[in-house]
XYZ file of C-alpha atoms in Angstrom:
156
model
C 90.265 54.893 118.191
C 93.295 55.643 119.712
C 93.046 58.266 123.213
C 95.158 61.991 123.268
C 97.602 61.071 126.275
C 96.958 63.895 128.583
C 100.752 65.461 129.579
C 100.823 67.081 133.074
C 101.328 71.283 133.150
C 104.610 72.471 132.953
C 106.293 73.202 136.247
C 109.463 75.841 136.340
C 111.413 73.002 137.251
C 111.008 71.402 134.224
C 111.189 74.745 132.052
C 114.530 75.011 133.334
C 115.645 72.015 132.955
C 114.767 72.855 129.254
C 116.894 76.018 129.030
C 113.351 78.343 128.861
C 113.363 79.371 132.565
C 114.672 82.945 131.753
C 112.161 83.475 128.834
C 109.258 81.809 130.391
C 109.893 84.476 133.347
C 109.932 87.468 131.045
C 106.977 86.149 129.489
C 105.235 85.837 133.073
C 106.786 89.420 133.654
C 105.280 90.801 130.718
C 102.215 89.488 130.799
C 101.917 91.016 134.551
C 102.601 93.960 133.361
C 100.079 94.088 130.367
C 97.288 92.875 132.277
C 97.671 95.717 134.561
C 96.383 98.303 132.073
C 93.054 96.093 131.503
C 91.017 97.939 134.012
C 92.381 101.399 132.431
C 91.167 99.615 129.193
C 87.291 98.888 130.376
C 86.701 102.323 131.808
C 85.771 104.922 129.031
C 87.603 107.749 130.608
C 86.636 111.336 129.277
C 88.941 114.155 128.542
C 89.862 115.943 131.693
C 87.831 119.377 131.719
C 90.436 122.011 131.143
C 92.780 120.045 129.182
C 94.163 119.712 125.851
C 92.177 117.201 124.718
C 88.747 118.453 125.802
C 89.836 121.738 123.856
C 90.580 119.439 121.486
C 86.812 118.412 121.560
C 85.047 121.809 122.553
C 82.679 123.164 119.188
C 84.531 120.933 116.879
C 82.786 119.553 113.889
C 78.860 120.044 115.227
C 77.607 119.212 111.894
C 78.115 115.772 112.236
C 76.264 115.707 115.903
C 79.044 113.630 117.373
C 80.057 114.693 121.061
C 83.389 114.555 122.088
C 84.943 113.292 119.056
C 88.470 113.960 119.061
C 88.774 112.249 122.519
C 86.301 109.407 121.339
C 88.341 108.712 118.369
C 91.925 108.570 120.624
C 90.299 106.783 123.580
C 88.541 103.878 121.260
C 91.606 101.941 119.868
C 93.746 102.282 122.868
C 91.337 100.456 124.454
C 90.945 98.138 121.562
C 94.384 97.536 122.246
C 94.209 97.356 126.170
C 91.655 93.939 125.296
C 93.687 92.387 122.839
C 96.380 93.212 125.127
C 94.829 91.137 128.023
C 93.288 87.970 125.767
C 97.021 87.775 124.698
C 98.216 87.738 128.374
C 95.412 85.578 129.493
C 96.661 83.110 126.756
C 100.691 83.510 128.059
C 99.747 82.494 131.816
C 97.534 79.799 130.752
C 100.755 78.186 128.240
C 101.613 76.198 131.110
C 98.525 74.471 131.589
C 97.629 74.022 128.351
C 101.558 73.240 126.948
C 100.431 75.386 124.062
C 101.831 78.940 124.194
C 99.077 79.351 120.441
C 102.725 81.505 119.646
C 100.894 82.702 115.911
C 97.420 83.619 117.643
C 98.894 85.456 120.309
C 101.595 87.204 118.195
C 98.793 88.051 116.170
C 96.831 90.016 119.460
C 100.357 91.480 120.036
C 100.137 93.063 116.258
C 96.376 94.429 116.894
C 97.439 95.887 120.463
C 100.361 97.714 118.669
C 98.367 98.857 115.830
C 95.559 99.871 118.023
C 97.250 101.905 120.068
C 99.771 103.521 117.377
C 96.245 105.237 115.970
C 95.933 106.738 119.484
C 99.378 108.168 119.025
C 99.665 109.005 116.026
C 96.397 111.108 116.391
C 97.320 112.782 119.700
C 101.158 113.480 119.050
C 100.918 116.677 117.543
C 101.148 119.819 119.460
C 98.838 121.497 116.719
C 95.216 121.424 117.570
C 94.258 121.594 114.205
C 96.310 118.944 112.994
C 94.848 116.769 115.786
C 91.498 117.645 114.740
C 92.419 117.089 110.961
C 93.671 113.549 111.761
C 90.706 112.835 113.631
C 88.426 113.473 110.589
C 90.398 111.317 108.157
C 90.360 108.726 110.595
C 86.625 108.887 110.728
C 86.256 109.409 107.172
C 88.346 106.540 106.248
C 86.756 104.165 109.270
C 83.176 105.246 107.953
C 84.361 104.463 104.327
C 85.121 101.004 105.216
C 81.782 100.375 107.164
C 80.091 101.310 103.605
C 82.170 98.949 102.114
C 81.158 96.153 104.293
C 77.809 97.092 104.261
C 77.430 96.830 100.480
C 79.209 93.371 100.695
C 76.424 92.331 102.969
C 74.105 93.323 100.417
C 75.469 91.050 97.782
């Protein structure tokens, strides 16, 4: 059986000397910069008393007994996307280590992180409270559809 040689980590010395020292940097740079909002991500902030978003929330939809749901439904997939966000940058620092960058698996975090937190915006960007609140129902309609769909695949 033949033996994996084990190659050394990549130094910036030798990433240079490959013609990847400026991209390796912006990679480093970025993934600084993502994993900064991880602690953001882990803390379930509520809507600030007083503001939009708590209006947002205040006596809407009490027949489905969910508190704060507006802000619950915005807050959720941002940090969904604050996680992926972080494995993703995790996985970028480590490339020199491990000499595998896993390009498709971390593109792939990249893609959920965008998603994720384009539901966030696309819920809170209008300036109609209404229309907020509308898009949070068909967002929870379509997410509680799906989770019936799953669950009667489970049952096959």
């Amino acid at each position: 059986m033949m033996s994996k040689r084990v190659r050394p980590p990549l130094t910036e010395a030798v990433e240079h000397r490959a013609g990847i020292g400026d991209v390796s940097r912006r990679i480093d740079s970025r993934a600084k910069r993502g994993l900064s909002l991880q602690p953001w991500g882990l803390d379930q902030a509520r809507a600030a008393i007083g503001s939009s978003l708590h209006a947002d929330d205040e006596d809407f939809a009490p027949e489905l007994n969910v508190r704060n749901l507006v802000s619950s439904t915005a807050v959720f997939p941002a940090m969904a996307a604050t996680d992926a966000l972080a494995v993703a940058c995790h996985t970028a620092q480590e490339r020199r280590d491990t000499r595998n960058l896993h390009a498709v698996a971390t593109l792939s975090l990249c893609r959920a992180a965008l998603e994720s937190a384009s539901r966030t915006i696309w819920l809170l960007s209008p300036t109609d409270r209404e229309e907020r609140r509308t898009r949070c129902l068909a967002i929870t309609k379509h997410e509680l559809l799906q989770q019936g769909t799953a669950a009667r695949i489970g049952d096959i």
